[in-house]
Short mmCIF file of C-alpha atoms and ligand atoms in Angstrom, two decimals:
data_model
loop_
_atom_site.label_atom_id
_atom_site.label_comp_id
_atom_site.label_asym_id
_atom_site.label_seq_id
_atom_site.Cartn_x
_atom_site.Cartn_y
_atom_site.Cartn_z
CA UNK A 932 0.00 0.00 0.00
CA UNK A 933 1.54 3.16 -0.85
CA UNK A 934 1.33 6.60 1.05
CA UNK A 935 -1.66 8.31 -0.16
CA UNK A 936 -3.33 4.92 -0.29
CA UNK A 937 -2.72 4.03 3.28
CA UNK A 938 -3.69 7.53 4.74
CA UNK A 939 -6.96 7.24 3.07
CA UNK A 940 -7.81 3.45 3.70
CA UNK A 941 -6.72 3.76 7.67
CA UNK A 942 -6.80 7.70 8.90
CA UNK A 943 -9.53 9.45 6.45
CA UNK A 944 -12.37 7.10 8.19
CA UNK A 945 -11.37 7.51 11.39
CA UNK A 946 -11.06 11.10 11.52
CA UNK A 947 -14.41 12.13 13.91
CA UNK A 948 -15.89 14.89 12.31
CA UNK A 949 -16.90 17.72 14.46
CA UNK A 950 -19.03 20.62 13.27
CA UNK A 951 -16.28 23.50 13.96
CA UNK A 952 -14.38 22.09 11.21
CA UNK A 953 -14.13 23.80 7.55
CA UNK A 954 -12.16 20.98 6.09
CA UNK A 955 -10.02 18.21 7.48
CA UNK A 956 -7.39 15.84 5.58
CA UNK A 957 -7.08 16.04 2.07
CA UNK A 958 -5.91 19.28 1.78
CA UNK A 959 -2.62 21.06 2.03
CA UNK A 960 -3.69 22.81 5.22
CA UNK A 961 -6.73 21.48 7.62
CA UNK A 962 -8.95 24.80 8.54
CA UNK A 963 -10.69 24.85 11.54
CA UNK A 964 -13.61 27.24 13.14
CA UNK A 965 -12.39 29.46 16.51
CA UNK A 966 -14.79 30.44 18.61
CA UNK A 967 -14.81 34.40 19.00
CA UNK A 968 -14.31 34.68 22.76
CA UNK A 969 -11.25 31.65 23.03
CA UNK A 970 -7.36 31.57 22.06
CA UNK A 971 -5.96 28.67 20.45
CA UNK A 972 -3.61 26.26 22.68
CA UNK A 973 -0.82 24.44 20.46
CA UNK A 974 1.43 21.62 21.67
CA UNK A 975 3.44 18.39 20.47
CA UNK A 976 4.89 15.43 22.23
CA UNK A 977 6.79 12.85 20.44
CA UNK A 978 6.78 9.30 20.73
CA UNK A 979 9.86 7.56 19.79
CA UNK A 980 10.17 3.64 19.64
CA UNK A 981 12.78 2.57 22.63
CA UNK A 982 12.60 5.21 23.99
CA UNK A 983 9.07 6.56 25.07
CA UNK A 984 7.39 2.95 24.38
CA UNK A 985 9.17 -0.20 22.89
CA UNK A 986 8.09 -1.16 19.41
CA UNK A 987 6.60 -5.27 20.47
CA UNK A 988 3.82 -2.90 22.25
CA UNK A 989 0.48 -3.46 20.77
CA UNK A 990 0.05 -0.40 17.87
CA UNK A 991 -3.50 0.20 19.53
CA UNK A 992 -1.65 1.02 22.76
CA UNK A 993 0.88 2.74 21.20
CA UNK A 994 -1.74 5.04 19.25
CA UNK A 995 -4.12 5.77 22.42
CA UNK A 996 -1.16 6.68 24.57
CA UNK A 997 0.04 9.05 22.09
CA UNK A 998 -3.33 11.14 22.09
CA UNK A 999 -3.23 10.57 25.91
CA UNK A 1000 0.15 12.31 26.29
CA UNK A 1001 -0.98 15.38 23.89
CA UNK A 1002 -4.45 15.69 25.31
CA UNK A 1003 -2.37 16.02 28.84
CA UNK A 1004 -0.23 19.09 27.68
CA UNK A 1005 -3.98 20.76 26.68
CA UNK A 1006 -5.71 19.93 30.32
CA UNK A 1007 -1.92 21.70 31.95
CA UNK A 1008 -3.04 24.31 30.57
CA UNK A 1009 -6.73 24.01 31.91
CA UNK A 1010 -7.91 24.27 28.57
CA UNK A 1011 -10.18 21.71 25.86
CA UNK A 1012 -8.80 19.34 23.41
CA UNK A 1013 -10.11 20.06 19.76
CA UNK A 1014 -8.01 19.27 16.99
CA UNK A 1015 -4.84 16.79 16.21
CA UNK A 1016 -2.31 16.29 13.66
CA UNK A 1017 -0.24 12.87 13.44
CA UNK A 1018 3.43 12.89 11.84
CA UNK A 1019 3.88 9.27 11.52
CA UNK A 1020 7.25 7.66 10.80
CA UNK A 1021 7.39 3.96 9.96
CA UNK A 1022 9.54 1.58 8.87
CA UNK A 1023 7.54 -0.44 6.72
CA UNK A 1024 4.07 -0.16 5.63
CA UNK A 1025 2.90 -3.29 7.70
CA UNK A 1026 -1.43 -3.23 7.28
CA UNK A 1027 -2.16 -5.32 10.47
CA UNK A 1028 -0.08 -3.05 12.85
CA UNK A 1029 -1.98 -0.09 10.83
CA UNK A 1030 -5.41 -1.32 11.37
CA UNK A 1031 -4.21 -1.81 15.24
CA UNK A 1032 -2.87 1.59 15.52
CA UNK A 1033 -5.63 3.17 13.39
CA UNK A 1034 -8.28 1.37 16.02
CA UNK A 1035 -6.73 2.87 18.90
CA UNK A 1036 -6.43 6.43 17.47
CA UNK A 1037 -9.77 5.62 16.91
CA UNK A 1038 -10.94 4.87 20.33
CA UNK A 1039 -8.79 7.88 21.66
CA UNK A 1040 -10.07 10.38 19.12
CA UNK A 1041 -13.55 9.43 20.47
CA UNK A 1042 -13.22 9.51 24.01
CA UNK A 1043 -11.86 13.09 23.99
CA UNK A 1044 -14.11 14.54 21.08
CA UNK A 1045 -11.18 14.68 19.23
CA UNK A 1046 -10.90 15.75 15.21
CA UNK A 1047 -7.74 14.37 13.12
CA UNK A 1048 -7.69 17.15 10.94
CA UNK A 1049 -4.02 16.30 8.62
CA UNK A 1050 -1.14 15.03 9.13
CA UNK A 1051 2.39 14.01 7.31
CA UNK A 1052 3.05 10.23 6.77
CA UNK A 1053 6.76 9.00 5.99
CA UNK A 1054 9.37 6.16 6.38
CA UNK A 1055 11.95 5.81 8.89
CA UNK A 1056 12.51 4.42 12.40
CA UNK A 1057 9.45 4.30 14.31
CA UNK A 1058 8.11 7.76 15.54
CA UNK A 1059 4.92 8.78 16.67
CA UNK A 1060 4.76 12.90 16.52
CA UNK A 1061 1.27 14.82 17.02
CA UNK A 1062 0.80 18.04 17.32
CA UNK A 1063 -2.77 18.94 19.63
CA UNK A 1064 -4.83 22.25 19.16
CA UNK A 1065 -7.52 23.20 21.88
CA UNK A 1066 -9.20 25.76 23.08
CA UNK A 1067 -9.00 28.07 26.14
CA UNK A 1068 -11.38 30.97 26.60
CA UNK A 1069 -9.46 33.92 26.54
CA UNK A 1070 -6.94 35.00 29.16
CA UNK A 1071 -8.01 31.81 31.19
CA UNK A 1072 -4.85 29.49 30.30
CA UNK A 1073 -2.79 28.29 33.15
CA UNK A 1074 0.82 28.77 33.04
CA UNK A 1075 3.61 27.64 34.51
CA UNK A 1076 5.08 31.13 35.48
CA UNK A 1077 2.16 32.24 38.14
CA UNK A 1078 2.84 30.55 41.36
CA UNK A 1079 3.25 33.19 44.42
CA UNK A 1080 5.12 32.33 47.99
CA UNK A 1081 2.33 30.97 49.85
CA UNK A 1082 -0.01 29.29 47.28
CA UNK A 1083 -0.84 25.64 48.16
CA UNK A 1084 0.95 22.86 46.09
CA UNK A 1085 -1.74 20.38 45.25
CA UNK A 1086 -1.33 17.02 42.95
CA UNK A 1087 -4.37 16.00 41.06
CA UNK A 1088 -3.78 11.68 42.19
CA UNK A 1089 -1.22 9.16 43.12
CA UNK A 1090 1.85 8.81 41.96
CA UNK A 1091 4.48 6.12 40.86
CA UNK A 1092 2.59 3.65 38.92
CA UNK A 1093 3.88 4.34 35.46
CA UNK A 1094 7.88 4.54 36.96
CA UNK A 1095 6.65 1.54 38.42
CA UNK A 1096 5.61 -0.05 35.06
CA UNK A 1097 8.74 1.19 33.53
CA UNK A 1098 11.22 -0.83 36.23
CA UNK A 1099 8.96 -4.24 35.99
CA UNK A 1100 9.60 -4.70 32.45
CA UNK A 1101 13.02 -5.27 33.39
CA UNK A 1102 11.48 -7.83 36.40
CA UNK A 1103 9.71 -11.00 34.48
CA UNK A 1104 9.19 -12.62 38.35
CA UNK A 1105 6.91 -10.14 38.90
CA UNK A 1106 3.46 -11.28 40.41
CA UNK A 1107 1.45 -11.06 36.92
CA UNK A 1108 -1.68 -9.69 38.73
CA UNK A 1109 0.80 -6.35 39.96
CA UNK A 1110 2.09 -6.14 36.34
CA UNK A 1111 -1.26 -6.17 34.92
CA UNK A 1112 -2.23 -3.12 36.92
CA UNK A 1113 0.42 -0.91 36.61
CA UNK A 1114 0.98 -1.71 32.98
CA UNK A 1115 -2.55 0.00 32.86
CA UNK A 1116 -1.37 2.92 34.58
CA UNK A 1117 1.62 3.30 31.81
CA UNK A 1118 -0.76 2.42 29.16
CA UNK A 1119 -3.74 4.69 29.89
CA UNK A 1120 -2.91 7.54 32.30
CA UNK A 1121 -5.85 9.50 32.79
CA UNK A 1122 -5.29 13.08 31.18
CA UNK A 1123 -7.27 15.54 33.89
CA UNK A 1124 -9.18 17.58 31.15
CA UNK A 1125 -11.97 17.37 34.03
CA UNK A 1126 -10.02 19.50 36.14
CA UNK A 1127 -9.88 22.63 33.39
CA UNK A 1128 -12.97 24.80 34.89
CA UNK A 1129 -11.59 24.34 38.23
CA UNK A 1130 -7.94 25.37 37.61
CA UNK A 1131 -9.08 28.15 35.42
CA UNK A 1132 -11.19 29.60 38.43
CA UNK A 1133 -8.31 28.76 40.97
CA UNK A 1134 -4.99 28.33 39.90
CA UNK A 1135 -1.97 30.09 39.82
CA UNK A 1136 0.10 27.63 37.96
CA UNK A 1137 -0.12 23.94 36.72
CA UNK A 1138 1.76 21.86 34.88
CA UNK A 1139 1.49 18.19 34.13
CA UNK A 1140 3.79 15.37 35.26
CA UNK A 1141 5.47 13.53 33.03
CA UNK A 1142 9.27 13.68 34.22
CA UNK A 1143 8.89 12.98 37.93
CA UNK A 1144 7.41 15.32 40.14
CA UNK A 1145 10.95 16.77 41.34
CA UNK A 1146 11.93 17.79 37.93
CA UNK A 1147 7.99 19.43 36.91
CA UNK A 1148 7.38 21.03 40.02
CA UNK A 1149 10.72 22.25 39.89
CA UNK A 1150 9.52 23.78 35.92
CA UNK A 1151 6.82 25.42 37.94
CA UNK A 1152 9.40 27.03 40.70
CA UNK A 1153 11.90 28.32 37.40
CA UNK A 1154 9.44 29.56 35.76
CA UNK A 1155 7.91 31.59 38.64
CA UNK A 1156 10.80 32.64 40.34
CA UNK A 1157 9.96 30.81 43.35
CA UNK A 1158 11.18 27.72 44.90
CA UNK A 1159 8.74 24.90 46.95
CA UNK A 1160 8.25 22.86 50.02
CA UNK A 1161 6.88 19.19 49.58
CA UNK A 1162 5.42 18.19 53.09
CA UNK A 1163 7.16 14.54 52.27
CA UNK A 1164 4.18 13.35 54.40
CA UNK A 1165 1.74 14.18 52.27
CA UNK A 1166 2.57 13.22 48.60
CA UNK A 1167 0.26 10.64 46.85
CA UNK A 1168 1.71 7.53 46.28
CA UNK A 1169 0.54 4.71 45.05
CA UNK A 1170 0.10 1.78 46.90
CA UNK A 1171 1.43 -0.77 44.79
CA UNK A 1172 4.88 1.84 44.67
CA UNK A 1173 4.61 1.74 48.25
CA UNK A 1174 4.49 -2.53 48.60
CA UNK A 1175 7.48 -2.86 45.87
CA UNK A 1176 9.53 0.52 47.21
CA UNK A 1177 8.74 0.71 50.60
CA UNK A 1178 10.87 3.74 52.23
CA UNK A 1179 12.28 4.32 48.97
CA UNK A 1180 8.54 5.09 47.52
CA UNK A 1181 8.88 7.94 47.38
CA UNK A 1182 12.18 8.58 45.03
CA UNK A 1183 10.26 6.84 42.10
CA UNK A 1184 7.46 9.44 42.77
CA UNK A 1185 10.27 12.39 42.78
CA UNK A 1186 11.91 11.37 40.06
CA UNK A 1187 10.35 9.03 38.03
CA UNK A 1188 8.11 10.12 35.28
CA UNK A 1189 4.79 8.84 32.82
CA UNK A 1190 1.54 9.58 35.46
CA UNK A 1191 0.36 12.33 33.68
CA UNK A 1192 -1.55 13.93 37.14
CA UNK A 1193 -1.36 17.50 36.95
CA UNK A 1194 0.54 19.12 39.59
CA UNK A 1195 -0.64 23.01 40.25
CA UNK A 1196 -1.05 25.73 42.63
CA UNK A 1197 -3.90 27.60 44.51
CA UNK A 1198 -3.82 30.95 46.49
CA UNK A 1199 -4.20 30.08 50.35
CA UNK A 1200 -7.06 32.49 50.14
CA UNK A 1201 -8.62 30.16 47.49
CA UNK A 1202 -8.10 26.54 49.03
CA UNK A 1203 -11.08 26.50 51.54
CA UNK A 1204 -13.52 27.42 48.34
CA UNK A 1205 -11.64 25.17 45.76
CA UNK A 1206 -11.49 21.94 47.60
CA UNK A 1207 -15.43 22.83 48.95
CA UNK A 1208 -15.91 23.21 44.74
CA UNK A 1209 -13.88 19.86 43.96
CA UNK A 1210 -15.70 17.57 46.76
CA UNK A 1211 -19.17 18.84 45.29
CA UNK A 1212 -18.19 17.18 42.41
CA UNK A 1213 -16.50 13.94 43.89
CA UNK A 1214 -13.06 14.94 42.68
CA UNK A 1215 -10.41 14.26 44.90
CA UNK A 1216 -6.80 16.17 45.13
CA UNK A 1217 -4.28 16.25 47.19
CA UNK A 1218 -2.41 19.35 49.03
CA UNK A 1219 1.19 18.70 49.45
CA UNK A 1220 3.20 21.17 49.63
CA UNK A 1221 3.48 25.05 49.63
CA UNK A 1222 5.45 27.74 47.44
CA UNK A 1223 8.21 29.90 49.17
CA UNK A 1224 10.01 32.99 48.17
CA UNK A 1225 13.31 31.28 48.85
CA UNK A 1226 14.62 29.30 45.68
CA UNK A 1227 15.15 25.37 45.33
CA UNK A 1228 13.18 22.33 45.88
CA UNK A 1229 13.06 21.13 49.71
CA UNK A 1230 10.97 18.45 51.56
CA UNK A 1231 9.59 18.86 54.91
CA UNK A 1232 10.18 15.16 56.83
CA UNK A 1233 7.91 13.73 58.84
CA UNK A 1234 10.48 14.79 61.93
CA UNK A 1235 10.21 18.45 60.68
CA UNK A 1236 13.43 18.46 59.40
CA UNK A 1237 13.88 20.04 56.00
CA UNK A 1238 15.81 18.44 53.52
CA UNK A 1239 17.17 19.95 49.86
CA UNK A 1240 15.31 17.42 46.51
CA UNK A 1241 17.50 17.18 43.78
CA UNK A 1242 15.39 18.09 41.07
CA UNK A 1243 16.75 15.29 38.45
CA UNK A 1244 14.06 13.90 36.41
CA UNK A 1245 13.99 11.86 33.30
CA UNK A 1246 15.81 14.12 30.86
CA UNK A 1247 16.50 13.21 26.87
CA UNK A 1248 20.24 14.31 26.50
P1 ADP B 341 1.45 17.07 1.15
O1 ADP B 341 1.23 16.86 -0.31
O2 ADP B 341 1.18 18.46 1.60
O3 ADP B 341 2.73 16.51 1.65
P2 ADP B 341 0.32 14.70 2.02
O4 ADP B 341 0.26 14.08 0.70
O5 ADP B 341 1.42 14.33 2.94
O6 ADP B 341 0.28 16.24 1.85
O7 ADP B 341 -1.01 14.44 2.78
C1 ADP B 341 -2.25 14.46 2.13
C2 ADP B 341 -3.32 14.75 3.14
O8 ADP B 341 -3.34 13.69 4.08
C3 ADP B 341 -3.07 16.02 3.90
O9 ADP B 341 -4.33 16.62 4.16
C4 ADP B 341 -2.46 15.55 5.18
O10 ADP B 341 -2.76 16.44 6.26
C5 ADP B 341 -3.12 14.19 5.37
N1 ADP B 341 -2.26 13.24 6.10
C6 ADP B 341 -1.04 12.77 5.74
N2 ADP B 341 -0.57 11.87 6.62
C7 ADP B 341 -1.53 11.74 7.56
C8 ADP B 341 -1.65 10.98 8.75
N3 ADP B 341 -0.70 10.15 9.17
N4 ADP B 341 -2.77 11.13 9.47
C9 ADP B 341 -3.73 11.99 9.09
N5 ADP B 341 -3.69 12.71 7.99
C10 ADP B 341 -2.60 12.61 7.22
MG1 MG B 342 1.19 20.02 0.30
#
């Protein structure tokens, strides 16, 4: 099957139309419909075979995490998903891996009222690039560059599962029921796109996790000119992190990527009225830490003592 043949057997049909779309694939250029009052939100992520997944993965997986990943850059930003582009790179033009990954682009699409609106297909080692558009109304994005000394440090659920994922594929003893579980977490983290009206009423900052929380918090503190306390006590972790890890838990939560929580910050004055505003609505997050005027990432311990976090996370070069 050659290029054009492939992109309209496997990605035309799958595209999921919405009705603030012009035109879609097929052109040169896709053109979409803004609403007035809302800015455009642009990001890309990159999957890269061995590296970000390994290439015996299932292509459905491979495809869903993929809009997972992108959809989470859009809800860091407390924004909605809208629109996606695919740059796909492949070795070969192998049908039964397309019709995998085509089903679970599919599937993803859906779930997250997602157009595929163009793309750029090509041969080479196996790469997965899309770039997501959504929509923010305007002057209500979430950056990383407005956390003040004194605003509350939430996290939006447990952490570790994915880093957890990532170590048992090196551990075939592994009790297969464990596996199973936090494979899932790896596979299909939850991007919090049901946390954007919240964080646009509340929030100061946010950013989502996927290097470790030392090394995105710490993106947060940079880019606000402001450094943090964790209270060490108080992080999220899972439980199945805690089990394996034990003391240690906690390190694979600091510095081990792939969960895809948000992590963000709320004005003191705001806390009382956001968490009141999040329980209404069964959502659960969880305060742990607070932002101070004085630079670098520190933990509080469980003695009181206060201890300096590197801020090392997983880090391409
Ligand atoms: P061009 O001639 O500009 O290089 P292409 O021939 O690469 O365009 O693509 C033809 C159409 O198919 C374009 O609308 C493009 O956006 C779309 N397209 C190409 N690859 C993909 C893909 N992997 N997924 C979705 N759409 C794609
Ligand atoms: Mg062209």
């Amino acid at each position: 099957m050659d290029e054009f043949a492939l992109i309209k057997h496997f990605f035309k049909p799958i595209s999921n139309a919405r009705n603030d779309i012009i035109f879609g694939i097929g052109d040169d250029a896709a053109c979409v419909e803004v609403p007035p009052d809302y800015h455009l939100l642009i990001s890309c992520d990159t999957l890269v075979a061995g590296v970000h997944f390994l290439s015996t993965w299932d292509a459905y997986d491979i495809a869903y995490k993929a809009v997972l990943v992108n959809v989470s850059d859009i809800a860091a930003m407390a924004g909605k998903p809208c629109w996606l582009t695919l740059g796909l790179t492949l070795p070969e033009s192998n049908p039964i891996w397309l019709q995998r990954f085509a089903k679970g682009l599919s599937d993803a699409l859906r779930k997250f009222n997602l157009s595929l609106i163009g793309g750029d297909t090509t041969r080479g080692p196996l790469t997965i690039s899309m770039t997501i558009h959504g929509l923010i109304p305007k002057h209500c994005a979430v950056r990383r560059n407005g956390a003040k000394p004194g605003d509350i440090i939430f996290v939006s659920g447990e952490l570790g599962a994915a880093a957890l994922a990532v170590e048992f594929l090196q551990q075939p003893q592994v009790d297969i029921k464990d596996r199973q579980l936090v494979m899932q977490k790896l596979l299909r983290p939850n991007p919090r796109v049901d946390l954007s009206t919240y964080l646009q009423q509340y929030a100061s900052a946010a950013i989502d996790i996927s290097d470790g929380l030392a090394a995105d918090l710490n993106h947060i503190c940079e880019e606000s000119q402001v450094g943090a306390c964790i209270f060490f006590d108080s992080i999220p972790i899972h439980a199945l992190v805690k089990q394996y890890h034990g003391k240690q838990a906690s390190q694979l939560v600091l510095h081990g990527g792939d969960d895809y929580e948000l992590c963000f910050t709320i004005p003191k004055q705001k806390v009382v009225e956001f968490q009141r505003e999040l329980k209404r609505n069964n959502i659960t997050c969880y305060p742990m830490g607070e932002i101070q005027s004085s630079r670098g990432l520190w933990t509080k311990q469980t003695d009181g003592s206060i201890v300096q976090v590197s801020t090392h996370g997983y880090n391409h070069f």
